[in-house]
JSON list of N, CA and C in Angstrom, two decimals:
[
{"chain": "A", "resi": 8, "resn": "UNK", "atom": "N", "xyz": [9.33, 14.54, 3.25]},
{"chain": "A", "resi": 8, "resn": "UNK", "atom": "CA", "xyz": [10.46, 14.57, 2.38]},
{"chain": "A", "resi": 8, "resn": "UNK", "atom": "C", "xyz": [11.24, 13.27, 2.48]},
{"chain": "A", "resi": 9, "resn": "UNK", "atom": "N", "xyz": [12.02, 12.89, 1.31]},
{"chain": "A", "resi": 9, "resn": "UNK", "atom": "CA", "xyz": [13.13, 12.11, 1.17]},
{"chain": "A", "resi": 9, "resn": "UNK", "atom": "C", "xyz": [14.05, 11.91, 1.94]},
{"chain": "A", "resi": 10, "resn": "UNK", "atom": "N", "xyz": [14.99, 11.03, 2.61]},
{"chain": "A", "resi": 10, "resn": "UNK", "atom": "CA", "xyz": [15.90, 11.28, 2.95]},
{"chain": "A", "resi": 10, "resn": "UNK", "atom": "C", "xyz": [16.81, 10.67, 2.12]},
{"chain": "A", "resi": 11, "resn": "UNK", "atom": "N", "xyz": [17.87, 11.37, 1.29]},
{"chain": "A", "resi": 11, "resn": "UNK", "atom": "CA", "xyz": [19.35, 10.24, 0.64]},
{"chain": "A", "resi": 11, "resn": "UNK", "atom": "C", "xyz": [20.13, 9.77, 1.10]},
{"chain": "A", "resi": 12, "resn": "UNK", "atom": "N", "xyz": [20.18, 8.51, 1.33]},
{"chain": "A", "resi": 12, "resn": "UNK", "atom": "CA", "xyz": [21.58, 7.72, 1.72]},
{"chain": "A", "resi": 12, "resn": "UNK", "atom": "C", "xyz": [22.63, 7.55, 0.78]},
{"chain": "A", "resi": 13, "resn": "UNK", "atom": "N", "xyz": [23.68, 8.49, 0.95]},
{"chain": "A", "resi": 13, "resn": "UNK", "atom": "CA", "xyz": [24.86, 8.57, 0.13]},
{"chain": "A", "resi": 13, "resn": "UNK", "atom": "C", "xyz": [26.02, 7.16, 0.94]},
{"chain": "A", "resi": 14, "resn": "UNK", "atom": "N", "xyz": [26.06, 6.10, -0.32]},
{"chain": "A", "resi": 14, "resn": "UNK", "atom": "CA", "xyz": [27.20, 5.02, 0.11]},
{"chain": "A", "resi": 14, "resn": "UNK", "atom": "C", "xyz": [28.31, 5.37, -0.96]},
{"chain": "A", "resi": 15, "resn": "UNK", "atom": "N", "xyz": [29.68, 5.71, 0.24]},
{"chain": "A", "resi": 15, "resn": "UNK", "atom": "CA", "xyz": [30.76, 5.50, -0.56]},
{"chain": "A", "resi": 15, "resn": "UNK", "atom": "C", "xyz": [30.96, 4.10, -0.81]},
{"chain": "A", "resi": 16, "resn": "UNK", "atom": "N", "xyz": [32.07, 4.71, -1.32]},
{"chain": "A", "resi": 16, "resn": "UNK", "atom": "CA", "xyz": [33.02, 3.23, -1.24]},
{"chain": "A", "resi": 16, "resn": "UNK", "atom": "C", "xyz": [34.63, 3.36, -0.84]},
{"chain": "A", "resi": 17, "resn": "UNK", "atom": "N", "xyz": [34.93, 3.10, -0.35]},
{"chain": "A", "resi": 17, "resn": "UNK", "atom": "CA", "xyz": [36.39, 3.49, 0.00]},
{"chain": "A", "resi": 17, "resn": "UNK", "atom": "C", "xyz": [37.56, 2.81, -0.83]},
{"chain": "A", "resi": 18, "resn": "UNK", "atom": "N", "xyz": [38.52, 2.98, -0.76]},
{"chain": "A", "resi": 18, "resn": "UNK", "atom": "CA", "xyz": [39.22, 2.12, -2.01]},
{"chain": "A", "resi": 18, "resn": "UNK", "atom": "C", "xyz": [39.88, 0.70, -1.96]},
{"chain": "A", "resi": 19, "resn": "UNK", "atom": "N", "xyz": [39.81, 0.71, -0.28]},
{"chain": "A", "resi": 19, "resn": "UNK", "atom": "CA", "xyz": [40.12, -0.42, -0.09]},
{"chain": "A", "resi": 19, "resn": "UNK", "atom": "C", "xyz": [39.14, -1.66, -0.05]},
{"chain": "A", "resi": 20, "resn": "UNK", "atom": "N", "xyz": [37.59, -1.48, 0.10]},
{"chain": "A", "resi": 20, "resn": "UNK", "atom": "CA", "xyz": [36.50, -1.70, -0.59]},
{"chain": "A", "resi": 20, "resn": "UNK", "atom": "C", "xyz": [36.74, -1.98, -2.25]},
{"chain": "A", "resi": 21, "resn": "UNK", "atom": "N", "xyz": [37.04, -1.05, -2.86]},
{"chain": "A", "resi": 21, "resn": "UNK", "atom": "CA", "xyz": [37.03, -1.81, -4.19]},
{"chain": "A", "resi": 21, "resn": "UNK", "atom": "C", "xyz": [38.27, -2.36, -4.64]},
{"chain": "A", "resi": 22, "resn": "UNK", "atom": "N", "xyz": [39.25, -2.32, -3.88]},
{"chain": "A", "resi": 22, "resn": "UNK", "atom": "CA", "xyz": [40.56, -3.61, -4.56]},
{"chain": "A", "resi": 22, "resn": "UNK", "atom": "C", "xyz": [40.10, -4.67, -3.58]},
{"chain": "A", "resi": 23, "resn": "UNK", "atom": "N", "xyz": [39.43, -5.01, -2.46]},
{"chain": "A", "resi": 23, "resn": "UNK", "atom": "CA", "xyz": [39.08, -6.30, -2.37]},
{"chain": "A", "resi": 23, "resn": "UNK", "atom": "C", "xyz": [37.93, -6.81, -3.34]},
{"chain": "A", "resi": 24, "resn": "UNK", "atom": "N", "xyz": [37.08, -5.92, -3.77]},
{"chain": "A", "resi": 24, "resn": "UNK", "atom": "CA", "xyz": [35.79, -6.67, -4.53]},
{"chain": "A", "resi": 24, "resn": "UNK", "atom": "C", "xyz": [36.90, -7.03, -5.69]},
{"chain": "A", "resi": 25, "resn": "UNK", "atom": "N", "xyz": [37.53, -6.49, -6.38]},
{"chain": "A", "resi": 25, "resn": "UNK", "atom": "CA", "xyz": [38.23, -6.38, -7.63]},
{"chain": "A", "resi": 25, "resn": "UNK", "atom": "C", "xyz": [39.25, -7.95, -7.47]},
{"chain": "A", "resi": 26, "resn": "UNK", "atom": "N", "xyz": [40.20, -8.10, -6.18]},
{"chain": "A", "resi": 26, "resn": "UNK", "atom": "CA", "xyz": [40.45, -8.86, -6.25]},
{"chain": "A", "resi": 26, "resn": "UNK", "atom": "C", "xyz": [40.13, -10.44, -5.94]},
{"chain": "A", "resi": 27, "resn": "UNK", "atom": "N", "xyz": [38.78, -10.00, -5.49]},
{"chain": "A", "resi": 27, "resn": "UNK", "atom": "CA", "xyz": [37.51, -10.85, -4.71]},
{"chain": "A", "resi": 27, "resn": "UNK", "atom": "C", "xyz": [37.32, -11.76, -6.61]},
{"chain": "A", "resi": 28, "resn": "UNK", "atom": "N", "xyz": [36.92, -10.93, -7.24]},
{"chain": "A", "resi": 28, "resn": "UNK", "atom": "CA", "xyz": [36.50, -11.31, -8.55]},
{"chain": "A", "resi": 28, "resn": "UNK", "atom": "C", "xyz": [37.24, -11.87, -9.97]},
{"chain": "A", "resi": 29, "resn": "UNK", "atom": "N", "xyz": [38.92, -11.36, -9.49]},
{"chain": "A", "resi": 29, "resn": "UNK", "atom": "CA", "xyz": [39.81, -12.35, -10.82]},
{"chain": "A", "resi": 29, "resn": "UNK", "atom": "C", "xyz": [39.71, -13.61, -10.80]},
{"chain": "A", "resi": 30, "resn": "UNK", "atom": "N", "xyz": [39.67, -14.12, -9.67]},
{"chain": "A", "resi": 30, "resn": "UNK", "atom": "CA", "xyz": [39.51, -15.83, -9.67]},
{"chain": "A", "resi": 30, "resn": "UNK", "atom": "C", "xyz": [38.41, -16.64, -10.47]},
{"chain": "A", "resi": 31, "resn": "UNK", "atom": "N", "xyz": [37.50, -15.40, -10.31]},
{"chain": "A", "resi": 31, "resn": "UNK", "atom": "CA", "xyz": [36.23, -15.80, -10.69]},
{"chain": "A", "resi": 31, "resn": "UNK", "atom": "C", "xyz": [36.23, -15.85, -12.24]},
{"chain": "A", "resi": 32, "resn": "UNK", "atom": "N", "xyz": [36.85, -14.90, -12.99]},
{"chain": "A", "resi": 32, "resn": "UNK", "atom": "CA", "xyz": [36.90, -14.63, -14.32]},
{"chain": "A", "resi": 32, "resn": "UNK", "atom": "C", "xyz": [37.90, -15.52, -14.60]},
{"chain": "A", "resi": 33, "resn": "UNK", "atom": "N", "xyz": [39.00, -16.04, -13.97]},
{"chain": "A", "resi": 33, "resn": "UNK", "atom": "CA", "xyz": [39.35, -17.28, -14.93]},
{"chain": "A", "resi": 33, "resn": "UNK", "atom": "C", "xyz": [39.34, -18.81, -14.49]},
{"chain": "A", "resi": 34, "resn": "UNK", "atom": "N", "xyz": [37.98, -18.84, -13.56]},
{"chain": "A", "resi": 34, "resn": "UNK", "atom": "CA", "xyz": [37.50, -19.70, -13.76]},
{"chain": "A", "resi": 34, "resn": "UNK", "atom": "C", "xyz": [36.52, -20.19, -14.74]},
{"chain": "A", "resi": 35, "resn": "UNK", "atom": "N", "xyz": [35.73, -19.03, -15.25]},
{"chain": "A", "resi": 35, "resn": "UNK", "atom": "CA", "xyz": [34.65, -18.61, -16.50]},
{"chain": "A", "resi": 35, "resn": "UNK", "atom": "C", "xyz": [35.25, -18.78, -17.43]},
{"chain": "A", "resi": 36, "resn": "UNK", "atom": "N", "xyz": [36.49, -18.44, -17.55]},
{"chain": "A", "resi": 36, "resn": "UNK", "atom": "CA", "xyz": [37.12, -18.38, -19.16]},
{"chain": "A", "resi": 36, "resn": "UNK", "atom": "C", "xyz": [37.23, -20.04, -19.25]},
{"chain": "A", "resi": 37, "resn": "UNK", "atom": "N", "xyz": [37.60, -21.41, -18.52]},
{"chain": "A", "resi": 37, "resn": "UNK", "atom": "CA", "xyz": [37.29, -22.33, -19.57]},
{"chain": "A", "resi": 37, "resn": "UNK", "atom": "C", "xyz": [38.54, -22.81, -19.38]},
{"chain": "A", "resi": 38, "resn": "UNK", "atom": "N", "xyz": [38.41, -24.37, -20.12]},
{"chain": "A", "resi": 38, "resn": "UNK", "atom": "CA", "xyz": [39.84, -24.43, -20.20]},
{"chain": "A", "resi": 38, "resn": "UNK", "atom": "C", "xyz": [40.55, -24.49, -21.89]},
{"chain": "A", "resi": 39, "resn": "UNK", "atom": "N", "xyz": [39.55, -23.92, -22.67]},
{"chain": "A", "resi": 39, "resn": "UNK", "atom": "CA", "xyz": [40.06, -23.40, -23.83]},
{"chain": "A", "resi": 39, "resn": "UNK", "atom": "C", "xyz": [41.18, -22.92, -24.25]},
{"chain": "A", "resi": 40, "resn": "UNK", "atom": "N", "xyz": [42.08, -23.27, -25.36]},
{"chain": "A", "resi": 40, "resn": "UNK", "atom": "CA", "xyz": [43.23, -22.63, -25.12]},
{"chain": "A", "resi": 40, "resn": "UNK", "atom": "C", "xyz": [43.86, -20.99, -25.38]},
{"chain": "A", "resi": 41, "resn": "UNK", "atom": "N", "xyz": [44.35, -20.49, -25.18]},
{"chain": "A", "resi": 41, "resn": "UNK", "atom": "CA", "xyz": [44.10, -18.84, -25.04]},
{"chain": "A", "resi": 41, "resn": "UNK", "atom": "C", "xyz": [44.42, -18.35, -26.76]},
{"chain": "A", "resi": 42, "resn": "UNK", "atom": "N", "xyz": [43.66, -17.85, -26.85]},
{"chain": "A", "resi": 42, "resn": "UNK", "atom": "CA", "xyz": [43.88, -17.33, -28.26]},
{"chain": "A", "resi": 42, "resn": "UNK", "atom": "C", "xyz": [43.42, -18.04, -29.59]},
{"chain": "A", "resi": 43, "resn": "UNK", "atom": "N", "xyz": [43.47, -19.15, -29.47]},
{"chain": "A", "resi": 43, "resn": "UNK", "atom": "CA", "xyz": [42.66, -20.35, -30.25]},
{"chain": "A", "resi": 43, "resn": "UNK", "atom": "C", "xyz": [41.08, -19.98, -30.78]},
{"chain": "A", "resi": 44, "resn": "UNK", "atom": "N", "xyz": [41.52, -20.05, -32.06]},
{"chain": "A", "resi": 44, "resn": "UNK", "atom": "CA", "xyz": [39.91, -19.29, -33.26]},
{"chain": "A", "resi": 44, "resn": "UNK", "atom": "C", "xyz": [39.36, -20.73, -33.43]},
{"chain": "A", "resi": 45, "resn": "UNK", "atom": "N", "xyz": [37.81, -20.85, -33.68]},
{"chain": "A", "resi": 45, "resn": "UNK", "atom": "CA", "xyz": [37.51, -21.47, -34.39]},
{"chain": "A", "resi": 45, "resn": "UNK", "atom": "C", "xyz": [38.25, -22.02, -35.71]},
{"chain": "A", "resi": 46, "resn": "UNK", "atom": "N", "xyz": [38.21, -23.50, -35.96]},
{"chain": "A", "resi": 46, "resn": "UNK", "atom": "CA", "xyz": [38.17, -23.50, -37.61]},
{"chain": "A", "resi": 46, "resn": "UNK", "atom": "C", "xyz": [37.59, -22.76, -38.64]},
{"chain": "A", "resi": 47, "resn": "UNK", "atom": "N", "xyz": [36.29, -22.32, -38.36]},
{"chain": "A", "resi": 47, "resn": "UNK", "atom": "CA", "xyz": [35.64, -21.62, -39.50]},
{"chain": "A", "resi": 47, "resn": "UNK", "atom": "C", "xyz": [36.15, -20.23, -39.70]},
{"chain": "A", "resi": 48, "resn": "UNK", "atom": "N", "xyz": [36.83, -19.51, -38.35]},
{"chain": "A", "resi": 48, "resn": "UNK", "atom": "CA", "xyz": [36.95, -18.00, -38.53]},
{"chain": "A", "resi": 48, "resn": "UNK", "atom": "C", "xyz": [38.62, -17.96, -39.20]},
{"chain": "A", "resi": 49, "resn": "UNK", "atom": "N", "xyz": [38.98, -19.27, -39.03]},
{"chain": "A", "resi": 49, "resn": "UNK", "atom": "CA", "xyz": [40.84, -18.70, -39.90]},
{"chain": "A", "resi": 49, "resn": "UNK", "atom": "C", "xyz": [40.62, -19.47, -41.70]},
{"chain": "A", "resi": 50, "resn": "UNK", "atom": "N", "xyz": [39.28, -19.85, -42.20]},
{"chain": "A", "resi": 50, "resn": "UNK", "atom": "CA", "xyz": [38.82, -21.03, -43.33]},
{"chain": "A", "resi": 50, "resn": "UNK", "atom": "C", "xyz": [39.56, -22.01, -42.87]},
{"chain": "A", "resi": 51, "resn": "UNK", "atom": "N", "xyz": [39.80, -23.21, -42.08]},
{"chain": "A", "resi": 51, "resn": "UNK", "atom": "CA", "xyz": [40.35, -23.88, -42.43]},
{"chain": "A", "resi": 51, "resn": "UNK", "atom": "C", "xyz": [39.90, -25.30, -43.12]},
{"chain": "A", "resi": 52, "resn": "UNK", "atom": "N", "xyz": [40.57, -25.94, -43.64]},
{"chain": "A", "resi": 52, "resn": "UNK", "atom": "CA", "xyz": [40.32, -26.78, -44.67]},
{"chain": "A", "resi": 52, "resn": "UNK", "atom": "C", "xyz": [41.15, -28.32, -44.65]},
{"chain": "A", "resi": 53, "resn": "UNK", "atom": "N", "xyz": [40.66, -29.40, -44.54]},
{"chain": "A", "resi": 53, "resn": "UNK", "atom": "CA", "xyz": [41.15, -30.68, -44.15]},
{"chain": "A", "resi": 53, "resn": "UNK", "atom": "C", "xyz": [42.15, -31.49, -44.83]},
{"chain": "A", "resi": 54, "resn": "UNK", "atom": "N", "xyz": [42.12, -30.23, -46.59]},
{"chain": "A", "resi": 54, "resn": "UNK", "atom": "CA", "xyz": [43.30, -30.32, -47.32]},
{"chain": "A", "resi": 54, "resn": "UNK", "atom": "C", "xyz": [44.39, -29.66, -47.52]},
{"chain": "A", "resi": 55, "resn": "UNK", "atom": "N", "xyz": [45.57, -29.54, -48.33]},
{"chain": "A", "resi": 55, "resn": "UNK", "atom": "CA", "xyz": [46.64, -28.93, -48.43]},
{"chain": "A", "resi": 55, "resn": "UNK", "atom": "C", "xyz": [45.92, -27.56, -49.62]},
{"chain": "A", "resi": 56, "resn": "UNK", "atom": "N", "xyz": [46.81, -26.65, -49.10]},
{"chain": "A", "resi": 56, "resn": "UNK", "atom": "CA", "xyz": [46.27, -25.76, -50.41]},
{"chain": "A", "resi": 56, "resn": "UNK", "atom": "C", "xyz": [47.66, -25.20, -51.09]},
{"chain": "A", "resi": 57, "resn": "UNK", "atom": "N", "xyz": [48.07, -24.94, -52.43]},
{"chain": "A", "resi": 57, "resn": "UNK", "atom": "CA", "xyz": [48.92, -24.51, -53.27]},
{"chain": "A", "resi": 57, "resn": "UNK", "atom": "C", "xyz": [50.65, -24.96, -52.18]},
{"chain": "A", "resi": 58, "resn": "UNK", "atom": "N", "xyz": [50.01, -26.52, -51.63]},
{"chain": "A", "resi": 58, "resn": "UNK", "atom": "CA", "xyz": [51.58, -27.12, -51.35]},
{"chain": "A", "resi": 58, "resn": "UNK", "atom": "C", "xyz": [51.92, -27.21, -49.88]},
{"chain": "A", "resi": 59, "resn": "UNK", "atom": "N", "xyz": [50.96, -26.34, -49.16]},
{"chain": "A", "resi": 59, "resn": "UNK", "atom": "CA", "xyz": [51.10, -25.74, -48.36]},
{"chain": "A", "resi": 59, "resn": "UNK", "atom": "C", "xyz": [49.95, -26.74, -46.90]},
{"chain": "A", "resi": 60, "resn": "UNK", "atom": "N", "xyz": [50.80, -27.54, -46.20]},
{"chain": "A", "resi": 60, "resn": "UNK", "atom": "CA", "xyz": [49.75, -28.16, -45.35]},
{"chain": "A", "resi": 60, "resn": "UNK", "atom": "C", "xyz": [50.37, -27.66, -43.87]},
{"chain": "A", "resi": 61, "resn": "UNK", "atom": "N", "xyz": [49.04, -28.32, -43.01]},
{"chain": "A", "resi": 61, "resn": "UNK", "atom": "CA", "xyz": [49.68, -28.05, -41.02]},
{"chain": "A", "resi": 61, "resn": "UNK", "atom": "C", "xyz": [50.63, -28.46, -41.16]},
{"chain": "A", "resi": 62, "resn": "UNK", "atom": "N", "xyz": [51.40, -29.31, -41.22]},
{"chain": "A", "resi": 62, "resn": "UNK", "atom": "CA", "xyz": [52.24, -30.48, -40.69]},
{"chain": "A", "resi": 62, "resn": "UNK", "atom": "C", "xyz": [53.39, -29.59, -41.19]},
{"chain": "A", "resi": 63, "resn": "UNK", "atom": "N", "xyz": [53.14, -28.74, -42.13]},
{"chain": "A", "resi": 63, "resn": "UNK", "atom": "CA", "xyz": [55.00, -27.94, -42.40]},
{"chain": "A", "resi": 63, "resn": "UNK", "atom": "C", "xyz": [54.49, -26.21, -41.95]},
{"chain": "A", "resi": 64, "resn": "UNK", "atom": "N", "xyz": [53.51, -25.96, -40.83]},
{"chain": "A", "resi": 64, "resn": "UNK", "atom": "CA", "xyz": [53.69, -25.04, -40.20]},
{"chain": "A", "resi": 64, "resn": "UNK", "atom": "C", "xyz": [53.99, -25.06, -38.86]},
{"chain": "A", "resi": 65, "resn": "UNK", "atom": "N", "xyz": [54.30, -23.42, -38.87]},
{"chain": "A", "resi": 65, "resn": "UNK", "atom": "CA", "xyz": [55.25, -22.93, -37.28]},
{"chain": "A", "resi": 65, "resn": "UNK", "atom": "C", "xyz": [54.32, -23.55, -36.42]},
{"chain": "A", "resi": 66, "resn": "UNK", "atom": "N", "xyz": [52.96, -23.65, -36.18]},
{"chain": "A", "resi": 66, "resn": "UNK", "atom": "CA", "xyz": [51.94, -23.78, -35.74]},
{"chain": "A", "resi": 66, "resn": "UNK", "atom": "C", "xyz": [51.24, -24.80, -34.95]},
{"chain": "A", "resi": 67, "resn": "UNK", "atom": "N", "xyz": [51.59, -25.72, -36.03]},
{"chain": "A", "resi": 67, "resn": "UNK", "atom": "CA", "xyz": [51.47, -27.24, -35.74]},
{"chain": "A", "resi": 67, "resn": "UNK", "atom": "C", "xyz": [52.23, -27.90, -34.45]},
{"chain": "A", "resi": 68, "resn": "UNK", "atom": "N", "xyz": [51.01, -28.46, -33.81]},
{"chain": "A", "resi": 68, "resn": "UNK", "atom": "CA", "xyz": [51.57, -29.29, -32.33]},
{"chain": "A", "resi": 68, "resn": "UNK", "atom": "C", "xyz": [51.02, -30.84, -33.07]},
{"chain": "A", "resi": 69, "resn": "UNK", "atom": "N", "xyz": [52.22, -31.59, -32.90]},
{"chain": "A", "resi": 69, "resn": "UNK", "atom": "CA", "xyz": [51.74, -32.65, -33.23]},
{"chain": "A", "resi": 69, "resn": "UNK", "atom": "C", "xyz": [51.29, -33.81, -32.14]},
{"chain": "A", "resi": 70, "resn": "UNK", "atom": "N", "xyz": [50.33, -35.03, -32.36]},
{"chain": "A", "resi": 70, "resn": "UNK", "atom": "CA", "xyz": [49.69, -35.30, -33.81]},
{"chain": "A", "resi": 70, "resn": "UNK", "atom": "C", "xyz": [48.78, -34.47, -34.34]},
{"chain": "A", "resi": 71, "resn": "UNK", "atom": "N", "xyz": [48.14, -33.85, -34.49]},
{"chain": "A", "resi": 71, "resn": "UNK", "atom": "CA", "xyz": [46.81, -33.36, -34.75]},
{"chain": "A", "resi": 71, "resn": "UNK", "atom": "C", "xyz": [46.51, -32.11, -33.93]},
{"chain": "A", "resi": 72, "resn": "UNK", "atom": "N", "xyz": [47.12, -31.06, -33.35]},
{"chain": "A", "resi": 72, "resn": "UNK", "atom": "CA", "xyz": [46.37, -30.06, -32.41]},
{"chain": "A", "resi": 72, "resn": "UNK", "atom": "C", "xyz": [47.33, -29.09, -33.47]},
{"chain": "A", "resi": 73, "resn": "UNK", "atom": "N", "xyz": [46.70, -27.67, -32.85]},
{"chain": "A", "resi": 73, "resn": "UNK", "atom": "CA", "xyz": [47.12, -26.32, -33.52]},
{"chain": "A", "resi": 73, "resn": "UNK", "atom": "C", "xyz": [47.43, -25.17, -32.70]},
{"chain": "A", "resi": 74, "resn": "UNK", "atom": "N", "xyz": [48.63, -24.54, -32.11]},
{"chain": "A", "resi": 74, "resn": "UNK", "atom": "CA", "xyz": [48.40, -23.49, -31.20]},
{"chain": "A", "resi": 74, "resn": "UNK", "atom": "C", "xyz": [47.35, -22.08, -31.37]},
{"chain": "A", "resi": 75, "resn": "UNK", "atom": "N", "xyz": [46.94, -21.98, -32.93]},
{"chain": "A", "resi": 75, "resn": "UNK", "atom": "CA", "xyz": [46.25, -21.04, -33.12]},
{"chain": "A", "resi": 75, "resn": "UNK", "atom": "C", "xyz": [44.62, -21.15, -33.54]},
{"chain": "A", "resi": 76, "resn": "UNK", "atom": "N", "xyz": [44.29, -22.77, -33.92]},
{"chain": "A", "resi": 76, "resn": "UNK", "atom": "CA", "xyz": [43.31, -23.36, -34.29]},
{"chain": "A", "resi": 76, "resn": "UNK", "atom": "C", "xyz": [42.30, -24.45, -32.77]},
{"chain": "A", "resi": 77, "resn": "UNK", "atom": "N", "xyz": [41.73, -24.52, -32.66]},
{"chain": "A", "resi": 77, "resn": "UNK", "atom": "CA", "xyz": [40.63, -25.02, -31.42]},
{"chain": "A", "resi": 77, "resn": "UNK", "atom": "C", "xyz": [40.53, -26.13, -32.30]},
{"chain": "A", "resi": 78, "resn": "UNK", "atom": "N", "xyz": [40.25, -27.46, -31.14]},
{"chain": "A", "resi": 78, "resn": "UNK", "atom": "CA", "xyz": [39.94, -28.81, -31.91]},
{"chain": "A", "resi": 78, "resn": "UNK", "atom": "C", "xyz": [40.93, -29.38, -32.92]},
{"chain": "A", "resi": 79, "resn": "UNK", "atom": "N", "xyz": [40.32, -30.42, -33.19]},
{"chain": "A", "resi": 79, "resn": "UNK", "atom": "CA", "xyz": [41.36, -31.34, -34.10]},
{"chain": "A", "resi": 79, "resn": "UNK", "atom": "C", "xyz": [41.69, -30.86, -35.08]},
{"chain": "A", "resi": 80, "resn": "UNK", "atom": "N", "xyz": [42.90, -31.03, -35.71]},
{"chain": "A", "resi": 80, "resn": "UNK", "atom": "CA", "xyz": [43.15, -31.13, -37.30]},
{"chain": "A", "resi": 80, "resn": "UNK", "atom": "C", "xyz": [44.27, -31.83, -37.93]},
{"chain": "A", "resi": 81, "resn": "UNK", "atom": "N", "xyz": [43.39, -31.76, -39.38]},
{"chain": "A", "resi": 81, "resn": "UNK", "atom": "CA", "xyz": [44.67, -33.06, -39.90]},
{"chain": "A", "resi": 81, "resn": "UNK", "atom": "C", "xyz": [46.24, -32.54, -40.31]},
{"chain": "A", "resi": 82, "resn": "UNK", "atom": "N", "xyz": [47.08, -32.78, -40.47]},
{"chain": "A", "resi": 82, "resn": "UNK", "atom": "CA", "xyz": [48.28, -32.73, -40.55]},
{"chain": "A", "resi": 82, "resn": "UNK", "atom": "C", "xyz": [48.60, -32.39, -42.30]},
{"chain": "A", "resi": 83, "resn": "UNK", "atom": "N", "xyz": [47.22, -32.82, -42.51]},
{"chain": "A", "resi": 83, "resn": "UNK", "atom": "CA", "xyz": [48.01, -32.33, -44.55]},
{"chain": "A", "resi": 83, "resn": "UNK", "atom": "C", "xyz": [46.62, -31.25, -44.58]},
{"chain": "A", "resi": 84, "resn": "UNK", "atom": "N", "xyz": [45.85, -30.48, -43.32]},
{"chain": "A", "resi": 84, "resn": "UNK", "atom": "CA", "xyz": [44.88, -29.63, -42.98]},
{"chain": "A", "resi": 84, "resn": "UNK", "atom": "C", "xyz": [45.81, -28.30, -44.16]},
{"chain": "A", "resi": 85, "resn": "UNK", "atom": "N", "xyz": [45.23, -27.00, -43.63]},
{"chain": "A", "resi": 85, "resn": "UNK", "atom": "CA", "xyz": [45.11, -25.91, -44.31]},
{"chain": "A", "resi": 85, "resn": "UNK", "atom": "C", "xyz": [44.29, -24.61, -43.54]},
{"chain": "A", "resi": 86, "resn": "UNK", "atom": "N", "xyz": [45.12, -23.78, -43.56]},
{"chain": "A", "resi": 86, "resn": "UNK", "atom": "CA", "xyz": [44.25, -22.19, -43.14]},
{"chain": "A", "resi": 86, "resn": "UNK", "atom": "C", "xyz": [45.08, -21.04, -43.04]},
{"chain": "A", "resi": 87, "resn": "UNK", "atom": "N", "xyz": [44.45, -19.98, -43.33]},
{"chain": "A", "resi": 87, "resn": "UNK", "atom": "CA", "xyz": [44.79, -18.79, -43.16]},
{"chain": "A", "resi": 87, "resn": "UNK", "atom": "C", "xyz": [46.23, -18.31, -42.63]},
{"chain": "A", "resi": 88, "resn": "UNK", "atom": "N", "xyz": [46.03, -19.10, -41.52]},
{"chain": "A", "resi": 88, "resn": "UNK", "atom": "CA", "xyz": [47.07, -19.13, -40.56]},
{"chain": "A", "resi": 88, "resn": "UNK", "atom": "C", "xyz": [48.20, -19.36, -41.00]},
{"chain": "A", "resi": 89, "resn": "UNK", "atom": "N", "xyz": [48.60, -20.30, -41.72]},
{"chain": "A", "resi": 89, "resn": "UNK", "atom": "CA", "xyz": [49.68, -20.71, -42.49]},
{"chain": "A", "resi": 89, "resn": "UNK", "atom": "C", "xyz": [50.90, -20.28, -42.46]},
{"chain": "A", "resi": 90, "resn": "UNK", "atom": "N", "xyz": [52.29, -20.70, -41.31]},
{"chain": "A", "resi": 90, "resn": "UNK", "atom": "CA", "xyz": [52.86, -20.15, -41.43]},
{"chain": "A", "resi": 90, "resn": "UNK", "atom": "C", "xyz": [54.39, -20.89, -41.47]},
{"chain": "A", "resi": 91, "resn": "UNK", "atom": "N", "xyz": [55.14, -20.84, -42.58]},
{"chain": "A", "resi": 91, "resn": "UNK", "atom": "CA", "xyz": [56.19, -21.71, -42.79]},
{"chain": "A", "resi": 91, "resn": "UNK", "atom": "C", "xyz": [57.26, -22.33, -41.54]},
{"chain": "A", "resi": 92, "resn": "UNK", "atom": "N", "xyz": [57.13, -23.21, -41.50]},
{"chain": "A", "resi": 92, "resn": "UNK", "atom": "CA", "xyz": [58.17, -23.65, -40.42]},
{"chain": "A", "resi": 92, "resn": "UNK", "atom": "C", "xyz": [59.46, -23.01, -40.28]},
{"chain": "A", "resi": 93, "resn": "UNK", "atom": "N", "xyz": [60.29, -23.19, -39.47]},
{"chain": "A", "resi": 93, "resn": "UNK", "atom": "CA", "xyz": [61.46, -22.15, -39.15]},
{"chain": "A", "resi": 93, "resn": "UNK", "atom": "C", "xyz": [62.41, -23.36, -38.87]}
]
């Protein structure tokens, strides 16, 4: 016959693995910025559309970056995102 070896785990066992492993996950995540879509997934577009460019949204970090957009963009750019300055 078989014999089963039953392994617990105790709990203090799994908040060290658990906290053994956050470091690890944001070291994986990158230094991407958090929340930041592709260009292609918000359309964006290198022109102004109906008046409306980066450079007069909430959004816009200037020269050229986007808090909600990844990578470059131009300042008379365009997307989804679009959101009037304040």
């Amino acid at each position: 016959m078989t014999d089963l070896k039953t392994t617990t785990l105790s709990r203090r066992t799994m908040l060290l693995a658990a906290a053994s492993a956050a470091p690890l996950l944001a070291i994986s995540a990158g230094p991407a910025r958090a929340g930041a879509l592709p260009p292609t997934a918000v359309a964006y577009q290198p022109t102004p559309k109906d008046g409306k460019q980066c450079d007069g949204c909430n959004q816009f970090v200037a020269p050229n970056a986007c808090k909600a957009v990844s990578g470059d963009i131009a300042p008379t750019g365009w997307c989804k995102l679009w959101v009037k300055k304040a």
